[in-house]
PDB file of C-alpha atoms in Angstrom:
ATOM      1  CA  MET A 128       0.000   0.000   0.000  1.00 51.00           C
ATOM      2  CA  SER A 129       1.190   3.537  -0.777  1.00 67.00           C
ATOM      3  CA  GLY A 130      -0.552   5.273   2.108  1.00 66.00           C
ATOM      4  CA  ILE A 131      -2.645   7.425  -0.246  1.00 81.00           C
ATOM      5  CA  ALA A 132      -5.914   5.958   1.056  1.00 71.00           C
ATOM      6  CA  GLU A 133      -4.967   6.809   4.638  1.00 77.00           C
ATOM      7  CA  LEU A 134      -3.940  10.379   3.837  1.00 87.00           C
ATOM      8  CA  GLN A 135      -6.201  13.063   5.309  1.00 86.00           C
ATOM      9  CA  LEU A 136      -5.571  16.551   3.924  1.00 92.00           C
ATOM     10  CA  SER A 137      -8.507  18.320   5.527  1.00 89.00           C
ATOM     11  CA  PRO A 138      -8.753  22.121   5.284  1.00 88.00           C
ATOM     12  CA  PRO A 139      -9.443  24.186   8.420  1.00 86.00           C
ATOM     13  CA  ARG A 140     -13.029  25.086   9.328  1.00 86.00           C
ATOM     14  CA  GLY A 141     -14.557  28.517   8.943  1.00 83.00           C
ATOM     15  CA  PRO A 142     -14.189  31.366   6.428  1.00 84.00           C
ATOM     16  CA  ILE A 143     -10.521  30.458   5.991  1.00 87.00           C
ATOM     17  CA  ARG A 144     -11.481  27.254   4.183  1.00 91.00           C
ATOM     18  CA  ALA A 145     -12.249  28.813   0.785  1.00 93.00           C
ATOM     19  CA  LYS A 146      -8.932  30.682   0.773  1.00 94.00           C
ATOM     20  CA  TYR A 147      -7.063  27.553   1.815  1.00 94.00           C
ATOM     21  CA  GLU A 148      -8.653  25.518  -0.980  1.00 96.00           C
ATOM     22  CA  LEU A 149      -7.935  28.227  -3.545  1.00 96.00           C
ATOM     23  CA  PHE A 150      -4.245  28.404  -2.707  1.00 97.00           C
ATOM     24  CA  ARG A 151      -3.564  24.676  -2.651  1.00 97.00           C
ATOM     25  CA  TRP A 152      -5.552  23.869  -5.823  1.00 97.00           C
ATOM     26  CA  LEU A 153      -4.760  26.840  -8.081  1.00 97.00           C
ATOM     27  CA  GLY A 154      -3.080  25.628 -11.248  1.00 96.00           C
ATOM     28  CA  GLU A 155      -4.645  22.169 -11.144  1.00 97.00           C
ATOM     29  CA  PRO A 156      -7.224  20.906 -13.701  1.00 96.00           C
ATOM     30  CA  GLY A 157     -10.570  22.580 -13.097  1.00 96.00           C
ATOM     31  CA  TRP A 158      -8.990  25.568 -11.344  1.00 96.00           C
ATOM     32  CA  PRO A 159      -7.581  28.824 -12.812  1.00 95.00           C
ATOM     33  CA  ARG A 160      -4.232  28.248 -14.492  1.00 94.00           C
ATOM     34  CA  LYS A 161      -3.293  31.770 -15.606  1.00 93.00           C
ATOM     35  CA  TYR A 162      -1.134  32.665 -12.596  1.00 95.00           C
ATOM     36  CA  GLN A 163       2.616  32.054 -12.509  1.00 95.00           C
ATOM     37  CA  GLU A 164       3.147  33.509  -9.029  1.00 96.00           C
ATOM     38  CA  ILE A 165       0.674  32.689  -6.234  1.00 97.00           C
ATOM     39  CA  TRP A 166       0.931  34.091  -2.701  1.00 97.00           C
ATOM     40  CA  THR A 167      -0.864  33.320   0.539  1.00 96.00           C
ATOM     41  CA  ILE A 168      -0.126  36.036   3.078  1.00 95.00           C
ATOM     42  CA  GLY A 169      -1.517  36.128   6.580  1.00 88.00           C
ATOM     43  CA  ASP A 170      -1.339  35.756  10.313  1.00 83.00           C
ATOM     44  CA  VAL A 171      -0.212  32.762  12.323  1.00 81.00           C
ATOM     45  CA  GLY A 172      -2.853  30.029  12.364  1.00 81.00           C
ATOM     46  CA  THR A 173      -4.246  30.631   8.888  1.00 85.00           C
ATOM     47  CA  GLY A 174      -3.038  27.302   7.487  1.00 89.00           C
ATOM     48  CA  LYS A 175      -0.421  28.717   5.133  1.00 93.00           C
ATOM     49  CA  THR A 176       2.151  25.976   5.711  1.00 94.00           C
ATOM     50  CA  SER A 177      -0.366  23.118   5.490  1.00 94.00           C
ATOM     51  CA  ALA A 178      -1.775  24.509   2.238  1.00 96.00           C
ATOM     52  CA  LEU A 179       1.752  24.778   0.832  1.00 97.00           C
ATOM     53  CA  ILE A 180       2.495  21.165   1.791  1.00 97.00           C
ATOM     54  CA  ASP A 181      -0.736  20.017   0.138  1.00 97.00           C
ATOM     55  CA  ALA A 182       0.224  21.849  -3.063  1.00 98.00           C
ATOM     56  CA  ILE A 183       3.667  20.234  -2.992  1.00 98.00           C
ATOM     57  CA  PHE A 184       2.067  16.808  -2.643  1.00 98.00           C
ATOM     58  CA  TYR A 185      -0.347  17.400  -5.545  1.00 98.00           C
ATOM     59  CA  SER A 186       2.563  18.518  -7.731  1.00 98.00           C
ATOM     60  CA  VAL A 187       4.504  15.293  -7.283  1.00 98.00           C
ATOM     61  CA  HIS A 188       1.651  12.784  -6.911  1.00 97.00           C
ATOM     62  CA  PHE A 189      -0.471  13.880  -9.873  1.00 97.00           C
ATOM     63  CA  TYR A 190       2.547  14.511 -12.133  1.00 98.00           C
ATOM     64  CA  PRO A 191       4.767  11.398 -12.189  1.00 98.00           C
ATOM     65  CA  GLY A 192       8.389  12.176 -12.916  1.00 98.00           C
ATOM     66  CA  SER A 193       8.097  15.803 -11.891  1.00 98.00           C
ATOM     67  CA  ARG A 194      10.868  17.665 -10.100  1.00 98.00           C
ATOM     68  CA  VAL A 195       9.963  20.496  -7.746  1.00 98.00           C
ATOM     69  CA  ALA A 196      12.051  22.846  -5.603  1.00 98.00           C
ATOM     70  CA  VAL A 197      11.088  23.735  -2.037  1.00 97.00           C
ATOM     71  CA  VAL A 198      12.887  26.784  -0.715  1.00 96.00           C
ATOM     72  CA  ARG A 199      13.350  28.651   2.559  1.00 95.00           C
ATOM     73  CA  SER A 200      15.822  31.357   3.533  1.00 91.00           C
ATOM     74  CA  THR A 201      18.170  28.947   5.342  1.00 93.00           C
ATOM     75  CA  LEU A 202      18.691  25.198   5.206  1.00 92.00           C
ATOM     76  CA  VAL A 203      18.657  24.942   9.015  1.00 93.00           C
ATOM     77  CA  GLU A 204      15.186  26.508   9.180  1.00 92.00           C
ATOM     78  CA  LEU A 205      13.965  24.239   6.407  1.00 93.00           C
ATOM     79  CA  GLN A 206      15.243  21.107   8.170  1.00 94.00           C
ATOM     80  CA  SER A 207      14.012  22.125  11.625  1.00 94.00           C
ATOM     81  CA  SER A 208      10.577  23.475  10.694  1.00 93.00           C
ATOM     82  CA  LEU A 209       9.109  22.866   7.251  1.00 95.00           C
ATOM     83  CA  ILE A 210      10.393  19.320   6.716  1.00 96.00           C
ATOM     84  CA  PRO A 211       9.038  18.015  10.071  1.00 97.00           C
ATOM     85  CA  ASP A 212       5.703  19.692   9.267  1.00 96.00           C
ATOM     86  CA  LEU A 213       5.680  17.980   5.867  1.00 97.00           C
ATOM     87  CA  GLN A 214       6.544  14.605   7.385  1.00 97.00           C
ATOM     88  CA  ARG A 215       3.701  14.919   9.895  1.00 96.00           C
ATOM     89  CA  ARG A 216       1.077  16.016   7.396  1.00 96.00           C
ATOM     90  CA  LEU A 217       2.053  13.343   4.860  1.00 97.00           C
ATOM     91  CA  ALA A 218       2.916  10.711   7.493  1.00 96.00           C
ATOM     92  CA  PRO A 219       1.112   7.736   5.837  1.00 95.00           C
ATOM     93  CA  LEU A 220       3.157   8.254   2.673  1.00 96.00           C
ATOM     94  CA  PHE A 221       6.458   8.041   4.547  1.00 96.00           C
ATOM     95  CA  GLU A 222       5.305   5.122   6.701  1.00 95.00           C
ATOM     96  CA  ASN A 223       4.310   3.084   3.640  1.00 94.00           C
ATOM     97  CA  GLY A 224       7.377   3.957   1.582  1.00 95.00           C
ATOM     98  CA  TYR A 225       5.599   6.043  -1.057  1.00 96.00           C
ATOM     99  CA  MET A 226       7.888   8.908  -0.038  1.00 97.00           C
ATOM    100  CA  ASP A 227      11.471   8.591   1.152  1.00 98.00           C
ATOM    101  CA  TYR A 228      13.336  11.491   2.769  1.00 98.00           C
ATOM    102  CA  ILE A 229      17.067  11.292   2.061  1.00 97.00           C
ATOM    103  CA  ARG A 230      18.448  13.895   4.461  1.00 95.00           C
ATOM    104  CA  ASP A 231      22.069  13.740   3.248  1.00 94.00           C
ATOM    105  CA  LEU A 232      20.928  14.703  -0.256  1.00 94.00           C
ATOM    106  CA  ASN A 233      18.092  17.033   0.830  1.00 95.00           C
ATOM    107  CA  ILE A 234      15.717  15.152  -1.461  1.00 97.00           C
ATOM    108  CA  ILE A 235      12.368  13.453  -0.964  1.00 98.00           C
ATOM    109  CA  ARG A 236      11.905  10.719  -3.556  1.00 98.00           C
ATOM    110  CA  VAL A 237       8.418   9.604  -4.557  1.00 98.00           C
ATOM    111  CA  ALA A 238       7.575   6.095  -5.753  1.00 97.00           C
ATOM    112  CA  ASN A 239       6.198   7.420  -9.053  1.00 97.00           C
ATOM    113  CA  GLY A 240       9.569   8.893 -10.032  1.00 98.00           C
ATOM    114  CA  SER A 241       8.922  12.446  -8.817  1.00 98.00           C
ATOM    115  CA  GLU A 242      11.380  14.279  -6.578  1.00 98.00           C
ATOM    116  CA  ILE A 243      11.146  17.112  -4.058  1.00 98.00           C
ATOM    117  CA  HIS A 244      14.449  18.982  -3.784  1.00 97.00           C
ATOM    118  CA  LEU A 245      14.949  20.969  -0.572  1.00 97.00           C
ATOM    119  CA  PHE A 246      17.005  24.172  -0.493  1.00 96.00           C
ATOM    120  CA  GLY A 247      18.067  26.868   1.929  1.00 94.00           C
ATOM    121  CA  LEU A 248      19.038  29.958   0.018  1.00 89.00           C
ATOM    122  CA  ASP A 249      22.062  30.387   2.285  1.00 88.00           C
ATOM    123  CA  THR A 250      23.575  27.212   0.839  1.00 83.00           C
ATOM    124  CA  ALA A 251      21.878  27.027  -2.569  1.00 80.00           C
ATOM    125  CA  ASP A 252      24.239  26.454  -5.460  1.00 80.00           C
ATOM    126  CA  ASN A 253      24.036  25.218  -9.019  1.00 82.00           C
ATOM    127  CA  LYS A 254      21.778  22.377  -7.852  1.00 86.00           C
ATOM    128  CA  LEU A 255      19.024  24.994  -7.599  1.00 92.00           C
ATOM    129  CA  TRP A 256      19.973  27.580 -10.190  1.00 92.00           C
ATOM    130  CA  GLY A 257      21.408  25.172 -12.771  1.00 91.00           C
ATOM    131  CA  GLN A 258      18.389  22.868 -13.083  1.00 93.00           C
ATOM    132  CA  GLN A 259      14.935  23.131 -14.572  1.00 96.00           C
ATOM    133  CA  TRP A 260      11.931  22.701 -12.281  1.00 98.00           C
ATOM    134  CA  PHE A 261       8.296  21.885 -12.839  1.00 98.00           C
ATOM    135  CA  ARG A 262       7.201  24.088  -9.932  1.00 98.00           C
ATOM    136  CA  ALA A 263       8.756  25.831  -6.949  1.00 98.00           C
ATOM    137  CA  PHE A 264       7.482  26.507  -3.440  1.00 98.00           C
ATOM    138  CA  ILE A 265       8.800  29.142  -1.041  1.00 97.00           C
ATOM    139  CA  ASP A 266       8.045  29.194   2.678  1.00 96.00           C
ATOM    140  CA  GLN A 267       8.277  32.570   4.445  1.00 93.00           C
ATOM    141  CA  GLY A 268       8.735  34.463   1.226  1.00 94.00           C
ATOM    142  CA  GLU A 269       9.179  37.788   3.008  1.00 92.00           C
ATOM    143  CA  ARG A 270      12.645  36.584   4.022  1.00 91.00           C
ATOM    144  CA  VAL A 271      13.733  35.907   0.436  1.00 91.00           C
ATOM    145  CA  LYS A 272      15.332  38.598  -1.695  1.00 90.00           C
ATOM    146  CA  PRO A 273      13.096  39.658  -4.606  1.00 90.00           C
ATOM    147  CA  GLN A 274      15.976  39.294  -7.051  1.00 90.00           C
ATOM    148  CA  LEU A 275      16.270  35.604  -6.140  1.00 91.00           C
ATOM    149  CA  LEU A 276      12.531  35.109  -6.630  1.00 92.00           C
ATOM    150  CA  ASP A 277      12.810  36.659 -10.077  1.00 91.00           C
ATOM    151  CA  LEU A 278      15.773  34.416 -10.874  1.00 90.00           C
ATOM    152  CA  LEU A 279      13.885  31.327  -9.691  1.00 93.00           C
ATOM    153  CA  HIS A 280      11.115  32.066 -12.190  1.00 92.00           C
ATOM    154  CA  THR A 281      13.619  31.652 -15.028  1.00 91.00           C
ATOM    155  CA  ARG A 282      14.231  28.040 -13.908  1.00 93.00           C
ATOM    156  CA  ILE A 283      10.550  26.972 -13.955  1.00 94.00           C
ATOM    157  CA  ARG A 284      10.641  25.277 -17.346  1.00 92.00           C
ATOM    158  CA  LEU A 285      10.047  21.550 -16.883  1.00 96.00           C
ATOM    159  CA  GLN A 286       6.860  20.265 -18.519  1.00 97.00           C
ATOM    160  CA  VAL A 287       5.049  17.293 -17.005  1.00 98.00           C
ATOM    161  CA  ARG A 288       1.650  15.737 -17.758  1.00 98.00           C
ATOM    162  CA  HIS A 289      -1.094  15.085 -15.230  1.00 98.00           C
ATOM    163  CA  LYS A 290      -1.422  11.346 -14.597  1.00 97.00           C
ATOM    164  CA  ASP A 291      -5.212  11.323 -15.095  1.00 97.00           C
ATOM    165  CA  THR A 292      -6.081  14.119 -17.543  1.00 97.00           C
ATOM    166  CA  LYS A 293      -2.793  13.855 -19.508  1.00 97.00           C
ATOM    167  CA  GLU A 294      -2.756  17.659 -19.706  1.00 96.00           C
ATOM    168  CA  LEU A 295       0.539  19.478 -19.406  1.00 97.00           C
ATOM    169  CA  GLY A 296       0.648  20.877 -15.893  1.00 97.00           C
ATOM    170  CA  SER A 297       0.815  24.616 -15.356  1.00 96.00           C
ATOM    171  CA  SER A 298       4.146  25.854 -14.035  1.00 95.00           C
ATOM    172  CA  HIS A 299       4.204  28.355 -11.185  1.00 96.00           C
ATOM    173  CA  VAL A 300       5.784  29.442  -7.915  1.00 97.00           C
ATOM    174  CA  LYS A 301       3.634  29.265  -4.761  1.00 98.00           C
ATOM    175  CA  ILE A 302       4.716  31.342  -1.780  1.00 97.00           C
ATOM    176  CA  THR A 303       3.677  31.726   1.850  1.00 96.00           C
ATOM    177  CA  ALA A 304       4.463  34.940   3.696  1.00 94.00           C
ATOM    178  CA  ASN A 305       3.807  36.947   6.828  1.00 89.00           C
ATOM    179  CA  TRP A 306       3.441  40.712   6.692  1.00 77.00           C
ATOM    180  CA  ASP A 307       6.903  41.885   7.631  1.00 66.00           C
ATOM    181  CA  ARG A 308       8.168  45.349   8.614  1.00 59.00           C
ATOM    182  CA  GLY A 309       5.947  48.037   7.120  1.00 59.00           C
ATOM    183  CA  ARG A 310       5.626  48.387   3.378  1.00 68.00           C
ATOM    184  CA  ASP A 311       8.521  46.157   2.446  1.00 85.00           C
ATOM    185  CA  TRP A 312       9.219  44.585  -0.931  1.00 91.00           C
ATOM    186  CA  VAL A 313       6.389  42.049  -0.549  1.00 92.00           C
ATOM    187  CA  TYR A 314       3.829  44.846  -0.173  1.00 91.00           C
ATOM    188  CA  LYS A 315       5.233  46.652  -3.197  1.00 91.00           C
ATOM    189  CA  ARG A 316       5.307  43.519  -5.332  1.00 93.00           C
ATOM    190  CA  VAL A 317       1.891  42.201  -4.341  1.00 94.00           C
ATOM    191  CA  VAL A 318      -0.311  45.144  -3.356  1.00 92.00           C
ATOM    192  CA  GLU A 319       0.832  48.289  -5.149  1.00 92.00           C
ATOM    193  CA  GLY A 320      -0.993  48.586  -8.465  1.00 93.00           C
ATOM    194  CA  ALA A 321      -2.967  45.365  -7.931  1.00 96.00           C
ATOM    195  CA  THR A 322      -6.617  44.854  -8.870  1.00 96.00           C
ATOM    196  CA  GLN A 323      -8.990  43.900  -6.068  1.00 96.00           C
ATOM    197  CA  LEU A 324     -11.086  40.827  -6.913  1.00 96.00           C
ATOM    198  CA  ASP A 325     -13.397  40.757  -3.880  1.00 93.00           C
ATOM    199  CA  LYS A 326     -15.210  43.303  -1.727  1.00 91.00           C
ATOM    200  CA  ARG A 327     -12.954  42.934   1.281  1.00 90.00           C
ATOM    201  CA  GLY A 328      -9.710  43.146  -0.653  1.00 90.00           C
ATOM    202  CA  ASP A 329      -8.508  39.702   0.416  1.00 93.00           C
ATOM    203  CA  LEU A 330      -7.966  38.560  -3.165  1.00 96.00           C
ATOM    204  CA  VAL A 331      -5.901  40.631  -5.596  1.00 97.00           C
ATOM    205  CA  GLU A 332      -4.216  40.078  -8.926  1.00 97.00           C
ATOM    206  CA  LYS A 333      -1.516  41.964 -10.726  1.00 95.00           C
ATOM    207  CA  GLU A 334       0.456  41.891 -13.949  1.00 92.00           C
ATOM    208  CA  LEU A 335       4.213  41.896 -13.531  1.00 87.00           C
ATOM    209  CA  SER A 336       6.690  43.301 -15.998  1.00 78.00           C
ATOM    210  CA  GLY A 337      10.432  43.300 -16.434  1.00 71.00           C
ATOM    211  CA  GLU A 338      13.201  40.899 -17.358  1.00 67.00           C
ATOM    212  CA  VAL A 339      15.780  38.779 -15.565  1.00 62.00           C
ATOM    213  CA  ALA A 340      18.833  37.557 -17.457  1.00 58.00           C
ATOM    214  CA  GLY A 341      17.098  38.492 -20.702  1.00 65.00           C
ATOM    215  CA  LYS A 342      13.956  36.536 -19.858  1.00 66.00           C
ATOM    216  CA  LYS A 343      10.534  38.090 -19.224  1.00 69.00           C
ATOM    217  CA  LEU A 344       9.069  37.874 -15.750  1.00 65.00           C
ATOM    218  CA  PRO A 345       5.853  35.888 -15.316  1.00 62.00           C
ATOM    219  CA  SER A 346       2.893  38.002 -16.322  1.00 81.00           C
ATOM    220  CA  HIS A 347       0.248  37.201 -13.707  1.00 94.00           C
ATOM    221  CA  LEU A 348       0.340  37.234  -9.901  1.00 96.00           C
ATOM    222  CA  LEU A 349      -2.449  36.310  -7.469  1.00 97.00           C
ATOM    223  CA  ALA A 350      -2.386  36.974  -3.725  1.00 97.00           C
ATOM    224  CA  ILE A 351      -4.695  35.717  -0.988  1.00 96.00           C
ATOM    225  CA  PHE A 352      -4.789  37.525   2.390  1.00 94.00           C
ATOM    226  CA  SER A 353      -5.969  35.680   5.521  1.00 91.00           C
ATOM    227  CA  ARG A 354      -6.602  36.422   9.203  1.00 84.00           C
ATOM    228  CA  THR A 355      -6.367  34.205  12.281  1.00 76.00           C
ATOM    229  CA  GLU A 356      -9.984  34.825  13.292  1.00 83.00           C
ATOM    230  CA  GLU A 357     -11.152  33.240  10.043  1.00 79.00           C
ATOM    231  CA  ASN A 358      -9.992  29.826  11.302  1.00 76.00           C
ATOM    232  CA  GLU A 359     -12.777  28.499  13.529  1.00 75.00           C
ATOM    233  CA  GLU A 360     -10.563  25.687  14.786  1.00 73.00           C
ATOM    234  CA  LEU A 361      -8.616  28.258  16.809  1.00 59.00           C
ATOM    235  CA  THR A 362     -11.647  29.813  18.517  1.00 50.00           C
TER     236      THR A 362
END
């Protein structure tokens, strides 16, 4: 058994649920696929990390042979925080051997031939910047330099087909973030000049422009803003 049947990826209860579902499923068949950069920004307790882990799982399980990059500002933080969270949320897959974490290589191998490569930007080298990726995922994006995010977009080139629909999967970068100090680079990138898509302003989109290393930046960004009180499991 692979452990898939035992896997429970339940979203939190309350108003936060719709935002959680949107972030983890965007880019998949039946969901909008126009966005190349997708943010979830919010308070502690809004399910950002769990939604990111779910999206990572979908990207390797539904796309056999895919290769994705998971990034945080430092390798120590990645190994001490995000990886244990991922192992807990996807525990049946590790227990049944569907996923195998090889710590010395900073890789999680999946039985269907997919791989999750784990990077801290403090130690990232040509293993990150010299390869092509199907998708990338950044935890705590406010701690990543915008120039490195732009550079990462130039490496999202790998094309992989969905195991059921046989469609080519959409390539994108998904990012979690907390609001940092004042109107930092995240605010400028995500909010300034963006179009509000809902009445409350919790969903915005924006067109990006510019080039990195002679390559155009992705054209469409979507950001989802969440608050702790929207998660009924915490009240």
